[in-house]
Short mmCIF file of C-alpha atoms and ligand atoms in Angstrom, two decimals:
data_model
loop_
_atom_site.label_atom_id
_atom_site.label_comp_id
_atom_site.label_asym_id
_atom_site.label_seq_id
_atom_site.Cartn_x
_atom_site.Cartn_y
_atom_site.Cartn_z
CA MET A 1 -14.71 -25.69 -26.06
CA PRO A 2 -14.40 -22.19 -24.32
CA THR A 3 -11.76 -21.27 -21.35
CA PRO A 4 -13.85 -20.79 -18.34
CA ASN A 5 -14.14 -17.09 -16.52
CA LYS A 6 -11.27 -16.70 -14.47
CA LYS A 7 -12.30 -15.53 -11.08
CA ALA A 8 -10.84 -13.22 -8.55
CA ALA A 9 -12.03 -11.31 -5.64
CA VAL A 10 -11.17 -9.15 -2.49
CA LEU A 11 -11.94 -10.66 1.08
CA GLY A 12 -12.53 -7.94 3.85
CA TYR A 13 -14.59 -6.91 6.85
CA PRO A 14 -16.24 -4.72 6.15
CA VAL A 15 -15.78 -4.99 1.94
CA HIS A 16 -18.35 -2.61 0.93
CA HIS A 17 -15.63 0.34 0.67
CA SER A 18 -13.33 -1.15 -1.03
CA ARG A 19 -12.36 -0.19 -4.79
CA SER A 20 -10.54 -2.76 -5.88
CA PRO A 21 -13.40 -4.22 -7.63
CA ARG A 22 -13.96 -1.37 -9.75
CA LEU A 23 -10.11 -1.31 -10.38
CA HIS A 24 -9.62 -4.46 -11.41
CA GLY A 25 -12.92 -4.25 -13.35
CA TYR A 26 -12.11 -1.53 -15.21
CA TRP A 27 -8.82 -3.66 -16.65
CA LEU A 28 -10.68 -6.22 -17.35
CA LYS A 29 -13.30 -4.35 -19.56
CA TYR A 30 -10.25 -2.36 -20.99
CA TYR A 31 -8.09 -5.44 -22.04
CA ASN A 32 -11.41 -7.66 -22.95
CA ILE A 33 -10.74 -10.24 -20.39
CA ALA A 34 -13.37 -12.97 -19.77
CA GLY A 35 -12.80 -12.87 -16.36
CA SER A 36 -14.82 -11.24 -13.02
CA TYR A 37 -13.21 -9.40 -9.73
CA GLU A 38 -15.74 -9.48 -6.84
CA ALA A 39 -15.99 -8.15 -3.25
CA ILE A 40 -16.88 -11.02 -0.57
CA GLU A 41 -17.22 -10.57 3.06
CA VAL A 42 -15.76 -12.65 5.33
CA ALA A 43 -15.93 -12.44 8.69
CA PRO A 44 -12.37 -13.18 10.23
CA GLU A 45 -13.54 -16.37 12.25
CA ASN A 46 -14.46 -17.78 8.41
CA LEU A 47 -11.70 -16.82 6.67
CA ALA A 48 -9.50 -19.80 6.98
CA THR A 49 -12.59 -22.15 5.22
CA THR A 50 -13.24 -19.35 2.65
CA LEU A 51 -9.58 -18.98 1.54
CA LYS A 52 -9.24 -22.79 1.60
CA SER A 53 -12.67 -23.32 -0.64
CA LEU A 54 -10.91 -20.78 -3.46
CA PRO A 55 -9.58 -23.46 -5.56
CA GLU A 56 -12.63 -25.63 -5.55
CA LYS A 57 -14.72 -22.97 -6.67
CA GLY A 58 -12.73 -21.95 -9.78
CA PHE A 59 -10.85 -19.03 -8.01
CA THR A 60 -7.75 -18.25 -9.54
CA GLY A 61 -6.87 -15.94 -6.54
CA CYS A 62 -7.95 -13.04 -4.42
CA ASN A 63 -6.75 -9.69 -2.63
CA LEU A 64 -7.00 -9.61 1.45
CA THR A 65 -8.04 -6.23 3.05
CA LEU A 66 -8.81 -5.39 6.63
CA PRO A 67 -8.86 -7.18 9.17
CA HIS A 68 -7.38 -10.34 7.17
CA LYS A 69 -3.84 -9.36 6.02
CA GLU A 70 -2.08 -11.04 9.35
CA ALA A 71 -4.60 -13.71 9.82
CA ALA A 72 -4.03 -15.03 6.14
CA LEU A 73 -0.22 -15.72 6.89
CA ALA A 74 -0.60 -18.92 8.94
CA ILE A 75 -3.44 -20.05 6.21
CA MET A 76 -1.17 -20.05 2.97
CA ASP A 77 0.25 -23.08 1.82
CA GLU A 78 3.70 -20.49 0.62
CA ILE A 79 4.57 -17.34 1.37
CA ASP A 80 7.01 -15.20 -0.29
CA ALA A 81 9.91 -13.43 1.13
CA THR A 82 8.57 -10.26 1.10
CA ALA A 83 4.97 -11.35 2.99
CA ARG A 84 6.69 -13.06 5.30
CA MET A 85 9.31 -10.16 5.96
CA ILE A 86 6.12 -7.57 6.17
CA GLY A 87 4.11 -10.05 8.30
CA ALA A 88 0.81 -9.78 5.96
CA VAL A 89 -0.48 -10.85 2.83
CA ASN A 90 -2.92 -8.72 0.48
CA THR A 91 -2.67 -10.48 -2.62
CA VAL A 92 -3.21 -14.74 -3.14
CA VAL A 93 -2.88 -16.62 -5.95
CA VAL A 94 -3.90 -20.16 -6.45
CA ARG A 95 -1.05 -22.55 -8.35
CA GLY A 96 -1.61 -26.28 -8.65
CA GLY A 97 -4.50 -26.09 -5.87
CA LYS A 98 -2.41 -24.48 -3.19
CA LEU A 99 -2.94 -20.78 -1.55
CA CYS A 100 0.41 -18.60 -2.43
CA GLY A 101 0.46 -15.61 -0.41
CA SER A 102 2.57 -12.34 -1.24
CA ASN A 103 2.35 -8.78 -0.17
CA SER A 104 2.40 -5.95 -3.33
CA ASP A 105 2.14 -3.12 -1.02
CA VAL A 106 5.87 -2.48 -1.26
CA TYR A 107 5.87 -2.95 -4.91
CA GLY A 108 2.73 -0.35 -5.14
CA PHE A 109 4.35 2.31 -2.94
CA ILE A 110 7.63 2.45 -4.51
CA GLN A 111 5.87 2.30 -8.06
CA ASN A 112 3.64 5.02 -7.35
CA LEU A 113 6.69 7.44 -6.26
CA LYS A 114 8.68 5.87 -9.43
CA GLN A 115 5.63 6.97 -11.96
CA HIS A 116 5.92 10.60 -10.74
CA ALA A 117 9.62 11.55 -9.59
CA ARG A 118 13.42 10.06 -9.88
CA LEU A 119 13.81 8.73 -6.57
CA SER A 120 17.71 9.54 -6.78
CA ASP A 121 16.98 12.90 -7.08
CA TYR A 122 15.75 12.68 -3.29
CA ALA A 123 19.14 12.12 -1.61
CA HIS A 124 18.13 9.25 -0.40
CA LYS A 125 17.22 10.14 3.46
CA ALA A 126 13.56 9.24 4.45
CA VAL A 127 11.14 10.39 7.16
CA ILE A 128 8.49 7.88 8.19
CA LEU A 129 5.85 9.41 9.73
CA GLY A 130 4.31 6.63 12.00
CA ALA A 131 4.97 2.19 12.66
CA GLY A 132 1.68 0.28 11.85
CA GLY A 133 0.99 -2.29 8.79
CA ALA A 134 1.69 0.20 6.24
CA ALA A 135 4.85 1.62 7.85
CA ARG A 136 6.19 -1.67 7.79
CA ALA A 137 5.88 -1.96 3.76
CA VAL A 138 6.96 1.59 3.15
CA LEU A 139 10.09 0.86 5.59
CA TYR A 140 10.64 -2.27 3.51
CA ALA A 141 10.46 -0.68 0.53
CA LEU A 142 12.88 1.90 1.31
CA LEU A 143 15.46 -0.60 2.75
CA GLN A 144 15.19 -2.19 -0.90
CA GLU A 145 15.51 0.84 -3.33
CA GLY A 146 18.91 1.44 -1.02
CA PHE A 147 17.94 4.66 1.51
CA GLY A 148 20.83 5.29 3.27
CA ASP A 149 18.83 6.75 6.11
CA ILE A 150 15.56 5.92 7.32
CA THR A 151 14.14 8.26 10.59
CA ILE A 152 10.81 6.70 11.79
CA THR A 153 8.78 8.57 14.38
CA ASN A 154 5.46 7.61 15.71
CA ARG A 155 3.24 8.62 18.32
CA THR A 156 4.16 5.00 20.52
CA GLN A 157 7.57 5.30 20.23
CA ALA A 158 7.85 1.50 21.57
CA ARG A 159 6.19 0.54 18.12
CA ALA A 160 8.73 2.46 16.23
CA GLN A 161 11.59 0.77 17.35
CA ASP A 162 9.83 -2.76 17.58
CA LEU A 163 9.94 -1.87 13.89
CA ALA A 164 13.07 -0.85 13.66
CA ALA A 165 14.01 -4.22 15.47
CA HIS A 166 12.57 -6.46 13.11
CA PHE A 167 14.39 -5.33 10.15
CA ALA A 168 17.72 -4.85 12.58
CA ASP A 169 19.25 -2.59 9.87
CA ASN A 170 21.48 0.14 10.96
CA ARG A 171 20.30 3.01 8.10
CA ILE A 172 17.06 2.72 10.61
CA ARG A 173 16.79 5.07 13.11
CA VAL A 174 13.85 6.19 15.83
CA VAL A 175 13.23 9.74 16.68
CA GLY A 176 10.54 10.43 19.37
CA TRP A 177 7.43 11.69 18.44
CA GLU A 178 7.46 15.29 20.25
CA ARG A 179 10.89 15.85 17.79
CA ARG A 180 9.24 14.96 14.49
CA ASP A 181 9.25 18.54 13.45
CA ALA A 182 13.08 18.74 13.59
CA SER A 183 14.02 15.62 12.12
CA LEU A 184 12.45 16.87 8.83
CA GLU A 185 15.54 18.97 8.55
CA VAL A 186 17.42 15.63 6.95
CA ALA A 187 14.59 14.49 4.63
CA GLY A 188 14.96 13.87 1.14
CA LEU A 189 11.46 11.91 1.28
CA LEU A 190 8.71 12.53 3.84
CA VAL A 191 5.67 9.50 4.02
CA ASN A 192 2.93 9.84 6.42
CA THR A 193 1.82 6.27 7.07
CA THR A 194 -0.20 7.34 9.86
CA SER A 195 -4.28 7.84 10.08
CA LEU A 196 -3.89 11.27 10.66
CA GLY A 197 -5.38 13.64 8.05
CA LEU A 198 -7.70 10.70 6.86
CA SER A 199 -11.46 11.85 6.41
CA GLY A 200 -12.92 11.59 9.43
CA GLN A 201 -9.87 11.23 11.83
CA PRO A 202 -7.47 13.88 13.72
CA PRO A 203 -5.26 16.29 11.57
CA LEU A 204 -1.54 15.69 11.04
CA GLU A 205 0.34 18.39 13.82
CA LEU A 206 3.17 19.00 11.73
CA SER A 207 5.47 21.84 11.10
CA LEU A 208 7.41 21.93 7.43
CA ALA A 209 9.52 24.62 8.67
CA ALA A 210 12.29 22.61 8.44
CA LEU A 211 11.50 20.35 5.17
CA PRO A 212 13.97 21.17 2.74
CA THR A 213 11.63 22.43 -0.30
CA LYS A 214 13.41 20.00 -2.55
CA ALA A 215 11.98 16.91 -0.85
CA LEU A 216 9.79 14.82 -1.85
CA VAL A 217 6.70 14.27 0.14
CA THR A 218 3.92 11.15 -0.19
CA ASP A 219 0.66 10.41 1.91
CA ILE A 220 -0.37 6.98 1.81
CA ILE A 221 -4.06 8.69 2.48
CA TYR A 222 -6.07 8.69 -0.58
CA SER A 223 -9.06 10.34 1.04
CA PRO A 224 -8.97 13.20 0.80
CA LEU A 225 -6.99 12.76 -2.17
CA ILE A 226 -5.08 16.03 -1.38
CA THR A 227 -4.39 15.63 2.03
CA PRO A 228 -3.68 18.59 4.12
CA LEU A 229 0.05 17.88 4.20
CA LEU A 230 0.34 17.19 0.82
CA GLN A 231 -1.42 20.47 0.19
CA ARG A 232 0.72 22.43 2.82
CA ALA A 233 3.89 20.95 1.08
CA SER A 234 2.86 21.51 -2.12
CA GLU A 235 2.09 25.29 -1.37
CA ARG A 236 5.60 25.82 -0.11
CA GLY A 237 7.25 24.40 -3.18
CA ASN A 238 7.67 20.65 -2.50
CA LYS A 239 6.87 17.79 -4.75
CA VAL A 240 3.84 15.88 -3.82
CA VAL A 241 2.83 12.37 -4.88
CA ASP A 242 -1.13 11.11 -3.51
CA GLY A 243 -1.50 7.90 -2.29
CA LEU A 244 -3.94 6.69 -4.83
CA GLY A 245 -1.25 5.72 -7.09
CA MET A 246 -0.13 3.14 -4.39
CA LEU A 247 -3.56 1.47 -4.33
CA LEU A 248 -3.54 0.99 -8.01
CA HIS A 249 0.04 -0.25 -8.47
CA GLN A 250 -0.14 -2.91 -5.87
CA ALA A 251 -3.08 -4.43 -7.72
CA VAL A 252 -0.59 -5.19 -10.55
CA PRO A 253 0.56 -7.90 -9.70
CA GLY A 254 -2.31 -10.03 -8.67
CA PHE A 255 -4.23 -9.21 -11.85
CA GLU A 256 -1.29 -10.12 -13.91
CA ALA A 257 -1.07 -13.64 -11.91
CA TRP A 258 -5.05 -14.23 -12.39
CA PHE A 259 -5.89 -13.06 -15.66
CA GLY A 260 -2.52 -13.54 -17.30
CA LEU A 261 -1.65 -10.10 -18.38
CA ARG A 262 0.01 -7.17 -17.03
CA PRO A 263 -2.20 -4.14 -16.33
CA GLU A 264 -0.97 -0.63 -17.30
CA VAL A 265 -1.60 2.16 -14.27
CA THR A 266 -2.89 5.05 -16.64
CA PRO A 267 -4.69 8.68 -15.91
CA GLU A 268 -7.48 7.01 -17.09
CA LEU A 269 -7.69 4.33 -14.67
CA ARG A 270 -6.93 7.00 -11.99
CA ALA A 271 -10.08 9.24 -12.85
CA VAL A 272 -12.53 5.96 -12.85
CA VAL A 273 -11.44 4.86 -9.45
CA LEU A 274 -11.90 8.52 -8.17
CA ARG A 275 -14.81 9.43 -10.38
CA GLU A 276 -17.01 6.58 -8.71
CA GLY A 277 -17.74 7.23 -5.14
CA ALA A 278 -14.77 9.14 -4.46
P1 ATR B 301 -1.99 0.48 9.94
O1 ATR B 301 -1.51 -0.73 9.95
O2 ATR B 301 -3.06 1.23 8.59
O3 ATR B 301 -0.49 1.46 9.44
P2 ATR B 301 -2.24 1.18 12.45
O4 ATR B 301 -1.31 0.06 12.70
O5 ATR B 301 -3.04 0.99 13.07
O6 ATR B 301 -2.51 1.12 10.74
O7 ATR B 301 -1.60 2.50 12.64
C1 ATR B 301 -1.85 3.87 12.44
C2 ATR B 301 -0.66 4.67 12.81
O8 ATR B 301 -1.06 6.07 12.88
C3 ATR B 301 0.07 4.38 13.89
O9 ATR B 301 1.20 4.85 13.64
C4 ATR B 301 -0.39 5.10 14.85
O10 ATR B 301 0.26 5.48 16.35
P3 ATR B 301 0.44 4.47 17.19
O11 ATR B 301 0.98 3.63 16.67
O12 ATR B 301 0.84 5.80 18.55
O13 ATR B 301 -1.03 4.02 17.66
C5 ATR B 301 -1.22 6.71 14.36
N1 ATR B 301 -2.03 7.27 14.62
C6 ATR B 301 -3.07 7.37 14.66
N2 ATR B 301 -4.14 7.94 15.18
C7 ATR B 301 -2.59 8.72 15.95
C8 ATR B 301 -3.22 9.90 16.60
N3 ATR B 301 -4.08 10.80 17.05
N4 ATR B 301 -1.69 10.58 16.80
C9 ATR B 301 -0.95 10.41 16.30
N5 ATR B 301 -0.60 9.32 15.86
C10 ATR B 301 -1.73 8.62 15.62
#
């Protein structure tokens, strides 16, 4: 008897913008795996029912995107340490009929940087702009990587303070948003996690004058691929890493768990994800 096709999906609301089907679809084809990955629009009030029905519908798991990542925590049967720490689930694996939630954004962020740069070259001092969900994953990733000094600066300072308090680690400092330009003086790594610079959003107002030219600069935004921040940083000689790689790398653990093969993030995959619908 042939093995049944393995099924996975991304659940979001809305979900049509998600690039995950294209990404997983590419790998399924490339590795010649009999499986499928679809986008399913699920309204928040239907999230629990939909997630709980996944095992009986034959799904091996799913990804979660906005606005479901936080709400999913309460629906999982098991949650791994990273998802618990981040307070968000983006990958669900069905194991023995149970829903196991994890968060691969931390992994995706770090793997993207490591694919392009040797982190030990960047002095282990970082400045994070923003204090939302993405900043939480980035902060946790940098703490795990052993960064010794991490500055968070956010328009709403109380949010940055809450984030620092959540991790309760003396390597974290909070700096007022009005002092963000000067805070760059110590940075070996600068990460933008705000929505500023995203297509259709206001620009990020930030002077790079104090930033050492040997600092690495990355943006979690990948639309546009080269954000104005990355453009300016690159023009003054900083090495830059765009945010698309984070999306690609965060997909790896889910694909491996659902389809049984660890896929590679290659230039061809990048091109495919960028080409269609950029
Ligand atoms: P995500 O979960 O994707 O990180 P979010 O929680 O909405 O999204 O966070 C967006 C980030 O962009 C926040 O740090 C937000 O700052 P506030 O906490 O002050 O809202 C930041 N941001 C959005 N618009 C901004 C603006 N016009 N100026 C400065 N920061 C902005």
